[in-house]
N, CA, C and O of each residue as an XYZ file, in Angstrom:
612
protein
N      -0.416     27.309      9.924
C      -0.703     25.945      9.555
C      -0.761     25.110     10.837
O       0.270     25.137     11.508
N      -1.555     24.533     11.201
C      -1.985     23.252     12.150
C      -1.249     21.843     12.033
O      -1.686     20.940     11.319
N      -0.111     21.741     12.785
C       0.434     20.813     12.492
C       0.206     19.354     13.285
O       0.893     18.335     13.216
N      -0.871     19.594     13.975
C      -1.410     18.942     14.483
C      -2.489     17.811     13.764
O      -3.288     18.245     12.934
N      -2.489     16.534     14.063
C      -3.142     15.516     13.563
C      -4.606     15.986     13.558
O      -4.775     16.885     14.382
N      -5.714     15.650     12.880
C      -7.268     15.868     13.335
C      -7.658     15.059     13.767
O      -7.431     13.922     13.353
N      -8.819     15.473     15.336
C      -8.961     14.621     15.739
C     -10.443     14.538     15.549
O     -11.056     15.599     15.432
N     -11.337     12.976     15.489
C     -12.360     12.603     15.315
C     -13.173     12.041     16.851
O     -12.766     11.526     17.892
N     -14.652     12.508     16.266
C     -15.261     12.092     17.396
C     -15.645     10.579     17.081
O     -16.078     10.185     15.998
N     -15.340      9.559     18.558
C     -15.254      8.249     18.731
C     -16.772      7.928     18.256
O     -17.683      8.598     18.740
N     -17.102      6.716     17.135
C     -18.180      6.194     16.493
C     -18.473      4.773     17.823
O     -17.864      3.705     17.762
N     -19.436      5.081     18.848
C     -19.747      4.035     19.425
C     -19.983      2.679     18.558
O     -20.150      2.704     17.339
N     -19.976      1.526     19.318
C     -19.096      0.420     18.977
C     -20.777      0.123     18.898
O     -20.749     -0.408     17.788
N     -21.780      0.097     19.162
C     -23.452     -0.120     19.273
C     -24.003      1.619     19.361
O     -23.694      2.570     20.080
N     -24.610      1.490     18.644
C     -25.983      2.474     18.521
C     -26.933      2.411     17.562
O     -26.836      1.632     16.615
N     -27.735      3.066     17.692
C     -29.033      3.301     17.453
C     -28.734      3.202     15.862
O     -28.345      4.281     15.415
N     -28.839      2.002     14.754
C     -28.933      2.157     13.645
C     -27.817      1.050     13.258
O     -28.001      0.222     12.367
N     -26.816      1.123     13.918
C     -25.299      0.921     13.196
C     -24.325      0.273     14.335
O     -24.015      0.691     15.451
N     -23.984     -0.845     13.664
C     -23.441     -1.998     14.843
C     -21.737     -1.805     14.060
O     -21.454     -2.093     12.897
N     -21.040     -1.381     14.851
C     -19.451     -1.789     14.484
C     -18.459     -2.716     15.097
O     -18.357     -2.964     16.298
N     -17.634     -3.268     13.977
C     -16.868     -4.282     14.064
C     -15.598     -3.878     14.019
O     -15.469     -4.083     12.812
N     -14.238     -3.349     14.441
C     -13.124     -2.571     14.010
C     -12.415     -4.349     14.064
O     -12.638     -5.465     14.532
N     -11.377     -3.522     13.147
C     -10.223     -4.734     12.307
C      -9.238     -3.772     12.185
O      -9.499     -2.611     11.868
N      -7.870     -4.268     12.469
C      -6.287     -3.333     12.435
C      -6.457     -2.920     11.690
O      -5.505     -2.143     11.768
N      -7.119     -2.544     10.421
C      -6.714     -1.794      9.805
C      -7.917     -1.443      8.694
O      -7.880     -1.370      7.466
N      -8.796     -1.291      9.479
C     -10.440     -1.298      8.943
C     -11.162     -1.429      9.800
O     -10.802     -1.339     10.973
N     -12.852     -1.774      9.286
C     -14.023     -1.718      9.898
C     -14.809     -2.708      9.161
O     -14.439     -3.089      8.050
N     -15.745     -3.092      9.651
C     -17.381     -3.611      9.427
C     -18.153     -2.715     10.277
O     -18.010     -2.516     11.483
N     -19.277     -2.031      9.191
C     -20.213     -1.825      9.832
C     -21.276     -2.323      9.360
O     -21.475     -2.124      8.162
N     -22.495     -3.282     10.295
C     -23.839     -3.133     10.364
C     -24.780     -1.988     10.079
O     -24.649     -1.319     11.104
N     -25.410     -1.527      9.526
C     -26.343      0.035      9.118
C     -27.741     -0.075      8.788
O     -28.152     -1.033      8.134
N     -28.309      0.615      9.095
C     -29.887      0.730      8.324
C     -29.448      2.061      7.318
O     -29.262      3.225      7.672
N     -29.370      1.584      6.205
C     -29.289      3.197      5.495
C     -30.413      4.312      5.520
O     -31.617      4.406      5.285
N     -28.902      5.447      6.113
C     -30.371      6.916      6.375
C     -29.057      8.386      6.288
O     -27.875      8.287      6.615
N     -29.653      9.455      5.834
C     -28.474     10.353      5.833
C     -27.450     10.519      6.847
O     -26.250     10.718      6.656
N     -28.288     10.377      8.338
C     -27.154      9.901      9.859
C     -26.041      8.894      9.587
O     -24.849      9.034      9.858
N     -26.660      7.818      8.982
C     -25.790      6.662      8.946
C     -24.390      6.954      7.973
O     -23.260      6.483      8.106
N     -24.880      7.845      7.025
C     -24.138      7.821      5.951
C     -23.048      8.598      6.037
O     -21.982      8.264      5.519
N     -23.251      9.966      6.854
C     -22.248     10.742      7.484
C     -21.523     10.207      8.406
O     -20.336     10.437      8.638
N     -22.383      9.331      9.061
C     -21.367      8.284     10.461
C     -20.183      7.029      9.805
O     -19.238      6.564     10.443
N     -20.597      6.652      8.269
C     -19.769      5.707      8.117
C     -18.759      6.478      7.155
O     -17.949      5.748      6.585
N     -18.669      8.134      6.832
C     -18.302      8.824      5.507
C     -16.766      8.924      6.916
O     -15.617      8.491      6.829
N     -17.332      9.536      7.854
C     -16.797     10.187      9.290
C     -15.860      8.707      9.435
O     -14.689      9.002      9.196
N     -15.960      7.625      9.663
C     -15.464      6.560     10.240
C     -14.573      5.859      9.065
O     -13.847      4.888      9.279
N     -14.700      6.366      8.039
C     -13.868      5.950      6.699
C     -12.894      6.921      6.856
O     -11.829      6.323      6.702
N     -12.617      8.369      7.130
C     -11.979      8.860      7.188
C     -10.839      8.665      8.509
O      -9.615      8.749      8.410
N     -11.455      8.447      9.470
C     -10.424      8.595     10.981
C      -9.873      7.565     10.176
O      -8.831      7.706      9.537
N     -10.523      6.585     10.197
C      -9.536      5.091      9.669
C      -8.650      5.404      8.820
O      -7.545      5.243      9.338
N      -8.569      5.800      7.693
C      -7.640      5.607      6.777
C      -6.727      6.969      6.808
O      -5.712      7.101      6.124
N      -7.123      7.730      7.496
C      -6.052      8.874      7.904
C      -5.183      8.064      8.930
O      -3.995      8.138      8.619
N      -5.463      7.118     10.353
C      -5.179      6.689     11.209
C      -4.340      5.592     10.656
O      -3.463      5.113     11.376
N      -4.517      5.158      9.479
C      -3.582      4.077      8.738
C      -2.502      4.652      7.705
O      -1.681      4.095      6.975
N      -2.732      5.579      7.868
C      -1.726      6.581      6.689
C      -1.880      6.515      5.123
O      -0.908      6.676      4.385
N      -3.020      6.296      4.704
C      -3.642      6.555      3.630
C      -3.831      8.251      3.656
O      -4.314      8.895      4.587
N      -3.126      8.978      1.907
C      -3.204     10.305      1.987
C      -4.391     10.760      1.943
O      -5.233      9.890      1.722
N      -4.822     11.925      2.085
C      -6.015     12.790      2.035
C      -7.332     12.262      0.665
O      -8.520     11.970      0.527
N      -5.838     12.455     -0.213
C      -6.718     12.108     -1.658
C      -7.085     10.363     -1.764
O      -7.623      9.843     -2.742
N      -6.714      9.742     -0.697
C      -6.991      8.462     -0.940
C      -7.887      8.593     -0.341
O      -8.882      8.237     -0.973
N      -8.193      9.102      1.064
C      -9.485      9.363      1.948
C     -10.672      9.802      1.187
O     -11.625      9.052      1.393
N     -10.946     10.846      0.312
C     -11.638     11.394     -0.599
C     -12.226     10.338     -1.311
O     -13.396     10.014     -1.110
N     -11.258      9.587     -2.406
C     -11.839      8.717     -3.260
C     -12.412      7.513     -2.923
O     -13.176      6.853     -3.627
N     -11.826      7.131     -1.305
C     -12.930      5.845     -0.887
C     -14.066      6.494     -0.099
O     -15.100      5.827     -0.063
N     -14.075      7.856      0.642
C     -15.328      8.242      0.382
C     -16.812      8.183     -0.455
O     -17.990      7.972     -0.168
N     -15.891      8.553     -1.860
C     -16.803      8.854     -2.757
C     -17.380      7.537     -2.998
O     -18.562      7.278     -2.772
N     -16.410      6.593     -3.523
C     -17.033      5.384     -3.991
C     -17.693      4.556     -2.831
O     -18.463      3.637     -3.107
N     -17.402      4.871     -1.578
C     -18.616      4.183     -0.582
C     -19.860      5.153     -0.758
O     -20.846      4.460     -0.509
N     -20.210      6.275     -1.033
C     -21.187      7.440     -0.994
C     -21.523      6.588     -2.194
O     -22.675      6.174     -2.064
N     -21.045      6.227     -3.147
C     -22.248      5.956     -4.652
C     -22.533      4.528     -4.634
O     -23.462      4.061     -5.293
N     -21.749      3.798     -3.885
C     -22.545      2.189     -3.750
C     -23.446      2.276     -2.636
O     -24.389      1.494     -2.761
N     -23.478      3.155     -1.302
C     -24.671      3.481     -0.562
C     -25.773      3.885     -1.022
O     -26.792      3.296     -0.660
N     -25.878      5.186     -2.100
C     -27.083      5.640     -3.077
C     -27.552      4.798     -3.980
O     -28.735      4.741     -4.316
N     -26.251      3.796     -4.611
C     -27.146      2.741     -5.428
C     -27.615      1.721     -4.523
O     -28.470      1.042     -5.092
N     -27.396      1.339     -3.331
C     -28.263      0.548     -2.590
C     -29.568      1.252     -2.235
O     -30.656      0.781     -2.567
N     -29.433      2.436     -1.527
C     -31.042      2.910     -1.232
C     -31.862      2.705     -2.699
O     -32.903      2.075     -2.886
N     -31.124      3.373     -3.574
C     -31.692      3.241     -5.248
C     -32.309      2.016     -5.332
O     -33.430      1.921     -5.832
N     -31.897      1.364     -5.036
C     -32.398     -0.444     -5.417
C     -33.278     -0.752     -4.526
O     -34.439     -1.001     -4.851
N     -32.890     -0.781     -3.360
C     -33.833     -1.716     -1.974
C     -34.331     -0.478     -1.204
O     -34.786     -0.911     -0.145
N     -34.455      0.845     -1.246
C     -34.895      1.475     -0.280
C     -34.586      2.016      0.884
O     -33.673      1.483      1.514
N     -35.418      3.471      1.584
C     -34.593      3.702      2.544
C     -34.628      2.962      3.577
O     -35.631      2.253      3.660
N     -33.390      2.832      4.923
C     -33.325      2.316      5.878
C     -33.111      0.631      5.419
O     -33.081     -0.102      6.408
N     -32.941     -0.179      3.927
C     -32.220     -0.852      3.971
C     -30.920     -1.176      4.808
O     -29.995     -0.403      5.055
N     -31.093     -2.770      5.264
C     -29.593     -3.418      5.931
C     -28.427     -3.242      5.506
O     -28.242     -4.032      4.580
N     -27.155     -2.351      5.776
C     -26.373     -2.755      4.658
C     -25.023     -3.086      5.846
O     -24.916     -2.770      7.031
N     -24.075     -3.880      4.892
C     -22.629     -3.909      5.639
C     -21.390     -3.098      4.935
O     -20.806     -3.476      3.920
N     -21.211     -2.341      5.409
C     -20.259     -1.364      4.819
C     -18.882     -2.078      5.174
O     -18.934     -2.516      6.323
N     -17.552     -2.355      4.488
C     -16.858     -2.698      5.059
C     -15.637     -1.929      4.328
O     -15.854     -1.700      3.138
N     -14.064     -1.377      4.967
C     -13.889     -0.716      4.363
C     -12.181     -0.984      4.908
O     -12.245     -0.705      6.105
N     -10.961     -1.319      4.649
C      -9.757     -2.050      5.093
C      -8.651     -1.885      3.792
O      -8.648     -2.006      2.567
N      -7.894     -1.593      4.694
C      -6.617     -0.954      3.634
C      -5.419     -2.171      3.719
O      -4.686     -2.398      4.682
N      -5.451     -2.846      2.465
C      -4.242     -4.253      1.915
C      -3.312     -3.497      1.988
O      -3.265     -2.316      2.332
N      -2.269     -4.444      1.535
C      -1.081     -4.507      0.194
C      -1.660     -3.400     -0.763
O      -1.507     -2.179     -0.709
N      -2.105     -3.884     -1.321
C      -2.813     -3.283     -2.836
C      -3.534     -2.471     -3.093
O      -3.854     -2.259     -4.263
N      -4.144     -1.570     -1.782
C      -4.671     -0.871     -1.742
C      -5.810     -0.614     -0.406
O      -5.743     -1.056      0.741
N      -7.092      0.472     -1.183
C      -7.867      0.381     -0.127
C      -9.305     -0.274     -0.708
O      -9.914     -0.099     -1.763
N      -9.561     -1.116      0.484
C     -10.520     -2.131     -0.158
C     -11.752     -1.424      0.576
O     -11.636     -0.971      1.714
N     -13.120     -1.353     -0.266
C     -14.246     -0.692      0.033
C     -15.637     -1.991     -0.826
O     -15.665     -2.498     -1.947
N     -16.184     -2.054     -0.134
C     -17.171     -3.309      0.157
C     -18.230     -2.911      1.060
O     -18.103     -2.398      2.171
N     -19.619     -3.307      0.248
C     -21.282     -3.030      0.136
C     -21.713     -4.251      0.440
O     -21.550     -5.124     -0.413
N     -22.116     -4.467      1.235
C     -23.856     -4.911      0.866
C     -24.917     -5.017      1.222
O     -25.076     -4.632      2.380
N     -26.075     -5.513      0.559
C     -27.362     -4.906      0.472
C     -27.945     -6.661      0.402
O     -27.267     -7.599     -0.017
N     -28.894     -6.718      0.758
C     -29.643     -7.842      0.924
C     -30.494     -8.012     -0.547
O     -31.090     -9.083     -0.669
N     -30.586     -7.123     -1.575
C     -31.468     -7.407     -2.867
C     -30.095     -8.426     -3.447
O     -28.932     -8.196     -3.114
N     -30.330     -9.075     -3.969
C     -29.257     -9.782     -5.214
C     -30.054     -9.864     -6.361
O     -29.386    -10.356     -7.270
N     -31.609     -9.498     -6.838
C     -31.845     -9.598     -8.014
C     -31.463     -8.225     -8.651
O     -31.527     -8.273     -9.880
N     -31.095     -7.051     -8.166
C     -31.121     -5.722     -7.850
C     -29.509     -5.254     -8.298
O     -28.939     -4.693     -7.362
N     -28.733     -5.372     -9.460
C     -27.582     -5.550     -9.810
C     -27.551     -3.675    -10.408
O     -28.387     -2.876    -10.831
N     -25.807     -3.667    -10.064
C     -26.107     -1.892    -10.513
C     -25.569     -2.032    -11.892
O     -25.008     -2.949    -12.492
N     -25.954     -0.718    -12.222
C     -26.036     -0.740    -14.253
C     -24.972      0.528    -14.257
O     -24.438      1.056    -13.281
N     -24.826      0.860    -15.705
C     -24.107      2.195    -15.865
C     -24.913      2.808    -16.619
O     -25.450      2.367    -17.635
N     -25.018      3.801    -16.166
C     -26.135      4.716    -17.507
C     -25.674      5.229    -18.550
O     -24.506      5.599    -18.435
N     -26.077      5.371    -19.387
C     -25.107      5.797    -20.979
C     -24.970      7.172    -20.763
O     -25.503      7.896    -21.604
N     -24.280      7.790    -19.677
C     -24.074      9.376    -19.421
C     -22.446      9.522    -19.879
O     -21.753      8.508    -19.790
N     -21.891     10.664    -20.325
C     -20.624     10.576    -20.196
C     -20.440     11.351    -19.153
O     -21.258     11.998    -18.500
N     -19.276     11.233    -19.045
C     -18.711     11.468    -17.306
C     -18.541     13.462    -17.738
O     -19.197     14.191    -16.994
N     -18.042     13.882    -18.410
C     -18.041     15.085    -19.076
C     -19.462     16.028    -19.356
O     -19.398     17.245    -19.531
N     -20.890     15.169    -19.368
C     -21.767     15.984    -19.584
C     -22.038     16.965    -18.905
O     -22.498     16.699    -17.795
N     -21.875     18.459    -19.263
C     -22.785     19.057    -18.668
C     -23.975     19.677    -18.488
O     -24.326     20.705    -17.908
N     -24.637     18.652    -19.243
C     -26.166     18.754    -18.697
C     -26.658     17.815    -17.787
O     -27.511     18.094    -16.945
N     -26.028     16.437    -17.958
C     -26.481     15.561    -17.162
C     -26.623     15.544    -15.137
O     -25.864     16.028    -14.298
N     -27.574     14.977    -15.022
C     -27.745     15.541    -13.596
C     -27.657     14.746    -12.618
O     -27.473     14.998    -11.427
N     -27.856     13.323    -13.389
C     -26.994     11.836    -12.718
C     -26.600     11.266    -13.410
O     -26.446     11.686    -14.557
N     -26.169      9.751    -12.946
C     -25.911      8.995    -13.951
C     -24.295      8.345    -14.050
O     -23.947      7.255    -14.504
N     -23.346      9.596    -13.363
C     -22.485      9.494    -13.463
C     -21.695      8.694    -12.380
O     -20.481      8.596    -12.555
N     -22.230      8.136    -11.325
C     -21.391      7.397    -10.571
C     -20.930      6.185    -10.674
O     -20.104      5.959     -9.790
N     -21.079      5.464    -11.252
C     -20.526      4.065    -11.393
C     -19.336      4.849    -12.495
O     -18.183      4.562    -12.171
N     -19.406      5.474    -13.324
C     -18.332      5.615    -13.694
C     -17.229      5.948    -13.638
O     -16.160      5.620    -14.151
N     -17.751      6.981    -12.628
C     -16.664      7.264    -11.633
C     -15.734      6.425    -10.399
O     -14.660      6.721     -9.875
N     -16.535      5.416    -10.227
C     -16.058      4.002     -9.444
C     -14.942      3.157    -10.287
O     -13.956      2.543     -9.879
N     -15.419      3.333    -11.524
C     -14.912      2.376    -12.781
C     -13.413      3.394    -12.826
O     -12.384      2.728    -12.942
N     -13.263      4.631    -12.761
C     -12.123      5.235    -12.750
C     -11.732      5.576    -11.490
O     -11.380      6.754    -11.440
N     -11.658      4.987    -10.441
C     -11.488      5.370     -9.100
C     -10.827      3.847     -8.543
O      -9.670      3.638     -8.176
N     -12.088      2.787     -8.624
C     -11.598      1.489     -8.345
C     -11.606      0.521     -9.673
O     -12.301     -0.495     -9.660
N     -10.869      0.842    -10.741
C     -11.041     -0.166    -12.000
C     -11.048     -1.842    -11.685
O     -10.271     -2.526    -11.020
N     -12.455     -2.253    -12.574
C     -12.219     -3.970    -11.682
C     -13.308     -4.462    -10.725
O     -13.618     -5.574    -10.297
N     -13.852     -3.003    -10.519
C     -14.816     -3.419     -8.995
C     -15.826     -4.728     -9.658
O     -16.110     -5.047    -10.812
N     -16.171     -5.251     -8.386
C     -17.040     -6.588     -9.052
C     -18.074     -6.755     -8.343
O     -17.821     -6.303     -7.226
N     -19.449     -7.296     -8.401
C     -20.280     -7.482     -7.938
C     -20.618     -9.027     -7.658
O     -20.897     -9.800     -8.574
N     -20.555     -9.504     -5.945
C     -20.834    -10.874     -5.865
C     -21.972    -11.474     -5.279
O     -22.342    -11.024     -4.194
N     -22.613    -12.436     -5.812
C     -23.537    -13.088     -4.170
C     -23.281    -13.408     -3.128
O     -22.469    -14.332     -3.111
N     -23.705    -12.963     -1.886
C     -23.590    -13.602     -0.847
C     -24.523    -14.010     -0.256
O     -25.625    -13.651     -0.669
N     -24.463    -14.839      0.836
C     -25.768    -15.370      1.701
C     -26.797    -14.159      1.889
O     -27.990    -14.459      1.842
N     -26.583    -13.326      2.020
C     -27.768    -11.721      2.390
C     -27.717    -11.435      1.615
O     -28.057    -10.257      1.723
N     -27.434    -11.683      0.321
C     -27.402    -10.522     -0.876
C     -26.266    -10.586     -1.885
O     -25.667    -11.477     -2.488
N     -26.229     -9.367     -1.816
C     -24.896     -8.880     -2.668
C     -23.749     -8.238     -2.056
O     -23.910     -7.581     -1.028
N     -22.334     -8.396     -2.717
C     -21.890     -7.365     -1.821
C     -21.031     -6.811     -3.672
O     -20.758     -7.334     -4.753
N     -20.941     -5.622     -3.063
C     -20.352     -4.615     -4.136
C     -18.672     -4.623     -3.698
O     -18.508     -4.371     -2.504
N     -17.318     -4.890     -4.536
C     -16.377     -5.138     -3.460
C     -15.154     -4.042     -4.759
O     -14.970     -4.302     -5.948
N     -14.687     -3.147     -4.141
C     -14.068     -2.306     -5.003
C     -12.350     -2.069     -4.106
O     -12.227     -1.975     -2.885
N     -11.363     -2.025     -4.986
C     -10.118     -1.750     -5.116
C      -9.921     -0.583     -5.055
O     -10.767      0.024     -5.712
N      -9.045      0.198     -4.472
C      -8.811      1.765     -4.767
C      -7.074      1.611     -4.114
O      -6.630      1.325     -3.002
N      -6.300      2.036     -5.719
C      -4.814      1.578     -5.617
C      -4.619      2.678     -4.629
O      -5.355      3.664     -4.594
N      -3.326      2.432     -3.603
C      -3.126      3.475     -2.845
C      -2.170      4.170     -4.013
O      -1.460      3.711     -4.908
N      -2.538      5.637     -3.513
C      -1.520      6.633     -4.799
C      -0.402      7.014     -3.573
O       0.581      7.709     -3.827
């Protein structure tokens, strides 16, 4: 067993796509959404909240729910859309926050159950809804931002 911490490769502070902002105990990132970007901010959600002492399984689930408000943004506005990923661990949890410059462009739930197995999408917002119960969708000056809760366990 490796009892050693993991270590991550450093996410330049400017590059090509993706402008970062670090905060004690979080991030802002600037992005053009693209599969690079998405592994760079999946990668930078993790050092962070391992680096803040959020467990593994908390790392996982704000993964996921930043991975399905990123797909419902390309879904909506397209690839290489602007987005601000922002992602900071409260009191209350770990806070994970989207946005996307469409605001007429609101995400839906599809009448899938989370159990189907035939279904082949469909299922992510619901999985948000049991991951971050509460999440809310607001206007902002650029858009929207998608702003979700995830209790620390």
């Amino acid at each position: 067993m490796n009892l050693n911490p993991p270590t991550f490769a450093p996410i330049p502070v400017a590059a090509l796509g993706h402008y970062l902002t670090p905060a004690p105990a979080g991030f802002s990132l600037h992005l053009s959404a693209s599969p690079r970007n998405l592994r760079a901010v999946r990668g930078l959600t993790e050092a962070t909240l391992l680096k803040a002492g959020v467990s593994p399984n908390g790392v996982d689930c704000a993964q996921l729910v930043l991975a399905e408000l990123y797909s419902n943004a390309v879904h909506a506005c397209g690839d290489y859309v602007p987005l601000v990923a922002e992602v900071e661990v409260g009191m209350a949890g770990v806070w994970v926050r989207l946005h996307d410059p469409d605001r007429s462009r609101m995400p839906w739930r599809a009448d899938v159950p989370l159990d189907d197995p035939e279904a082949e999408s469909g299922r992510g917002l619901r999985i948000v809804d049991v991951l971050a119960p509460g999440w809310e969708v607001l206007p902002t000056p650029i858009g929207k931002q998608v702003r979700c809760l995830l209790p620390l366990d």
